[in-house]
Short mmCIF file of C-alpha atoms in Angstrom, two decimals:
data_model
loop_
_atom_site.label_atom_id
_atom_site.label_comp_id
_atom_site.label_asym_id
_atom_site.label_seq_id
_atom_site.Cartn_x
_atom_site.Cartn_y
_atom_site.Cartn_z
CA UNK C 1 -26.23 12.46 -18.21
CA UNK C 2 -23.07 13.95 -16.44
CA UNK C 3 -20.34 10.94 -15.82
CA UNK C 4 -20.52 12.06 -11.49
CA UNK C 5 -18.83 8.47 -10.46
CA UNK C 6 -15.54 8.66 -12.34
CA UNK C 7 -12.94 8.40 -9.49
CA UNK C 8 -10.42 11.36 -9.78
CA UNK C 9 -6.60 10.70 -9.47
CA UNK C 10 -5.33 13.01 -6.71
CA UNK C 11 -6.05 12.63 -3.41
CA UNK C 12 -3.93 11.94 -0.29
CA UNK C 13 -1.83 9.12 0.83
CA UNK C 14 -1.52 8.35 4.81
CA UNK C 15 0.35 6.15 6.60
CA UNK C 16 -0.63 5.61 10.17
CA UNK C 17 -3.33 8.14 10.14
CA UNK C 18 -0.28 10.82 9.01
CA UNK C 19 -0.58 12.28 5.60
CA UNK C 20 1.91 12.12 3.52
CA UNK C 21 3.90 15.35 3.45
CA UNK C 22 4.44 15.31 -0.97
CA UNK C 23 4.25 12.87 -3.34
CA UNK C 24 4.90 13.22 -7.02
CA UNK C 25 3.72 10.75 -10.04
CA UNK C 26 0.37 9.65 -7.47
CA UNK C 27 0.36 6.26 -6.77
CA UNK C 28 -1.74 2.82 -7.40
CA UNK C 29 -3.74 0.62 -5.75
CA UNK C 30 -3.75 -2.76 -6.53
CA UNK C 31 -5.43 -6.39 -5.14
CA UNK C 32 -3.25 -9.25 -6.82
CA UNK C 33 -5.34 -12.44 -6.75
CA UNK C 34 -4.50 -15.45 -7.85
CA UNK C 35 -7.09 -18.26 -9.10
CA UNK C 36 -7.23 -22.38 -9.56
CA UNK C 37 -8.70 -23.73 -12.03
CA UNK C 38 -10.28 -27.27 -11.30
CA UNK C 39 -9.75 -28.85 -14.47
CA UNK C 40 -10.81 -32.10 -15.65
CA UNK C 41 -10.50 -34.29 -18.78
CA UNK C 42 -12.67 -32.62 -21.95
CA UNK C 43 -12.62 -29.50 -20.52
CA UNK C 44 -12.15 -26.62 -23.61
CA UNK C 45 -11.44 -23.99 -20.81
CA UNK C 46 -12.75 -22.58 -17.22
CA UNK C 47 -15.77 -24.28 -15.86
CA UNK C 48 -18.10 -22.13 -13.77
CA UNK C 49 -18.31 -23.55 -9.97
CA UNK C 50 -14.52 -25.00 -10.43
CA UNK C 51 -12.47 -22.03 -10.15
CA UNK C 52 -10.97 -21.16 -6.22
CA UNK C 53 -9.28 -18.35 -5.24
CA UNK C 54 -5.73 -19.19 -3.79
CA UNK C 55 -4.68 -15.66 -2.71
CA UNK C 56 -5.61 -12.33 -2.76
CA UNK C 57 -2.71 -9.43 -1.40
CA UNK C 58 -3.89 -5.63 -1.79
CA UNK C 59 -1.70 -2.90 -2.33
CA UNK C 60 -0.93 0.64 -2.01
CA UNK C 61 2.00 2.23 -3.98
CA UNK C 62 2.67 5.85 -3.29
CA UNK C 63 5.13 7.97 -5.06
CA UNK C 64 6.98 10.00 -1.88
CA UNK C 65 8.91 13.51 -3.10
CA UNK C 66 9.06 14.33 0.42
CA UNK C 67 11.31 12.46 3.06
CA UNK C 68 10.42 13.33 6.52
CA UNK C 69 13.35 11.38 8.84
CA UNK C 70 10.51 10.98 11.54
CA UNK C 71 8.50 9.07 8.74
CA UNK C 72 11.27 6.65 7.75
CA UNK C 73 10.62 3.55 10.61
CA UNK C 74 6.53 3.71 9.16
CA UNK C 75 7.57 3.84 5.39
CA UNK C 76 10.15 0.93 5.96
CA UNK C 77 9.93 -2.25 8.28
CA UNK C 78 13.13 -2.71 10.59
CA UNK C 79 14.38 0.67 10.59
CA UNK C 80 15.02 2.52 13.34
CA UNK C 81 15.10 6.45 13.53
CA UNK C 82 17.66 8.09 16.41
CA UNK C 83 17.14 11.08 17.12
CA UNK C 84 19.33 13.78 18.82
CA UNK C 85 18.16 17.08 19.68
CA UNK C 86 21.27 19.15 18.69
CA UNK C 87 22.25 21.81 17.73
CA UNK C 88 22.36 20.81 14.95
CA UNK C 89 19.34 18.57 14.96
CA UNK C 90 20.49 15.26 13.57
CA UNK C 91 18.52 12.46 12.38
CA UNK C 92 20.33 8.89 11.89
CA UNK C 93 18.68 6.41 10.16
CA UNK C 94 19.26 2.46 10.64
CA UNK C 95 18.53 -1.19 10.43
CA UNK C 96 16.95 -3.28 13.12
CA UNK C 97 17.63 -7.24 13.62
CA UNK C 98 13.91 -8.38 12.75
CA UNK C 99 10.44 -6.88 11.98
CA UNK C 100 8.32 -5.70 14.84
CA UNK C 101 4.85 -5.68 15.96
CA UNK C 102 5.24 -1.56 15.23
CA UNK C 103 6.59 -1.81 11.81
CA UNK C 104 2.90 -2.45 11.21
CA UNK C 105 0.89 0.41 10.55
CA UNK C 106 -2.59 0.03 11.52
CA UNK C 107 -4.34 1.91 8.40
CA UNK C 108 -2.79 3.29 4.82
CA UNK C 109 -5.05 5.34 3.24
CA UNK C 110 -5.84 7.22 -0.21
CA UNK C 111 -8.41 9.47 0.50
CA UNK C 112 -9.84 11.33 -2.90
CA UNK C 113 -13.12 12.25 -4.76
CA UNK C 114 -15.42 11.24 -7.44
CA UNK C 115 -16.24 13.56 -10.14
CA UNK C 116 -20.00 14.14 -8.65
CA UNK C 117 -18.18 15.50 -4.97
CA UNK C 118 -18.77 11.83 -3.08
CA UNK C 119 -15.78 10.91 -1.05
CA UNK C 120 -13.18 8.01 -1.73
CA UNK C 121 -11.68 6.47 0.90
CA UNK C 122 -9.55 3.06 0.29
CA UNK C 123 -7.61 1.65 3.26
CA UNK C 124 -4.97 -0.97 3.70
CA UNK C 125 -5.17 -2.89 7.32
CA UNK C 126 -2.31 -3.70 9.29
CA UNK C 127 -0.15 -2.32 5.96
CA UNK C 128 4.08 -3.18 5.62
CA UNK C 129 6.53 -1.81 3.18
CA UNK C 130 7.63 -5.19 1.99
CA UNK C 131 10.12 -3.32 -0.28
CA UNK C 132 13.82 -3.03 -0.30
CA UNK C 133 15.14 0.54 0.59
CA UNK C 134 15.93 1.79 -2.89
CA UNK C 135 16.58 5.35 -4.07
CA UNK C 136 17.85 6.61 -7.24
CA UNK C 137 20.03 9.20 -6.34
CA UNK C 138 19.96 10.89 -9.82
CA UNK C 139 22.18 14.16 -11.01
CA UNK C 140 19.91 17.17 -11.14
CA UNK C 141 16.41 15.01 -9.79
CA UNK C 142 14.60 15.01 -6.87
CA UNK C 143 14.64 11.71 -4.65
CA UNK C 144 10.82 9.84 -5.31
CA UNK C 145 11.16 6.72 -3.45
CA UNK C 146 8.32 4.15 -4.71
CA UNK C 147 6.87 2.90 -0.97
CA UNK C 148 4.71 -0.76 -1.76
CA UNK C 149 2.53 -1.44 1.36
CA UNK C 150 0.99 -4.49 1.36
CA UNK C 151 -1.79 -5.14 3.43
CA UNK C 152 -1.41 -8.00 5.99
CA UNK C 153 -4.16 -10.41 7.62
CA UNK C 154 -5.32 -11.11 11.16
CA UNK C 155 -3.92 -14.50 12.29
CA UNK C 156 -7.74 -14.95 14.34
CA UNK C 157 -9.66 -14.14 10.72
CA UNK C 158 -7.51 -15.17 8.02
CA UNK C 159 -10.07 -15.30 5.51
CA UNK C 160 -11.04 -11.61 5.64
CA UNK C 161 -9.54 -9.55 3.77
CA UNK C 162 -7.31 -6.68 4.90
CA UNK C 163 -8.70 -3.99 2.58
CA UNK C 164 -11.87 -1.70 1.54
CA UNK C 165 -12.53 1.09 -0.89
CA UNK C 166 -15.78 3.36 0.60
CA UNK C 167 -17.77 5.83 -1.21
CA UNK C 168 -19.55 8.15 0.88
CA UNK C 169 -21.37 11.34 0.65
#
């Protein structure tokens, strides 16, 4: 029996249907849930049919090695790019007041294979970088920014969850 549905660990990160340009040290995808337990007197320990699920948040952490300046305002929520045509061509980067309606990208994707050739496709809706701007400017390294997008709900269906993982092929 050959192991065909072991999920591989390189693929490709997008943001906003974009891929990104280089990454290095892959990333992680996580769903953080957090559970109630309904306890009552004599219980020894969780009781099956009084356990609720208070939360669940999804994530997808990507490693970037390469910075694009046109990237920046979808990588990090109230940051604005200016751009002036040169020469040379310069690229300022900046803080907004608030978050908008754009710092929202409508997809994040990993897109990879299984061992056995099926596709892997998890996606984050309506994704943010919740994360603080922080880059370790190291002597003799590269820049890697860690970018955490979080996956946000839909005020109309707040009980569905913003994320899915599909196997196709």
């Amino acid at each position: 029996m050959v192991p065909n549905d072991i999920v591989l660990g390189d693929g490709v990160f997008a943001v906003g249907g974009v891929n990104i340009a280089l990454t290095r040290g892959g990333g992680q995808f996580l769903v953080e849930r957090e559970y109630r337990r309904i306890q009552a007197d004599g219980d020894y320990g969780p009781v099956k049919g009084r356990i609720r699920k208070i939360s669940s948040v999804a994530k997808l952490v990507m490693n970037a090695l390469e910075i694009l300046p046109a990237s920046l305002p979808k990588f990090y929520p109230s940051v604005r790019n200016t751009n002036a045509a040169g020469p040379p061509i310069t690229d300022t980067i900046t803080g907004k007041v608030d978050i908008e309606t754009a710092d929202y990208n409508t997809t994040v994707t990993w897109t990879g294979k299984t061992k056995g050739g099926r596709n892997v496709v998890i996606t984050l809706d309506n994704a943010i970088n919740l994360e603080n701007i922080d880059w370790a400017l190291t002597d003799k390294d590269e820049l890697v920014p860690q970018l955490t997008f979080t996956a946000t709900y839909d005020e109309t269906t707040r009980t569905t969850e913003p994320w899915k993982i599909v196997f196709s092929g």
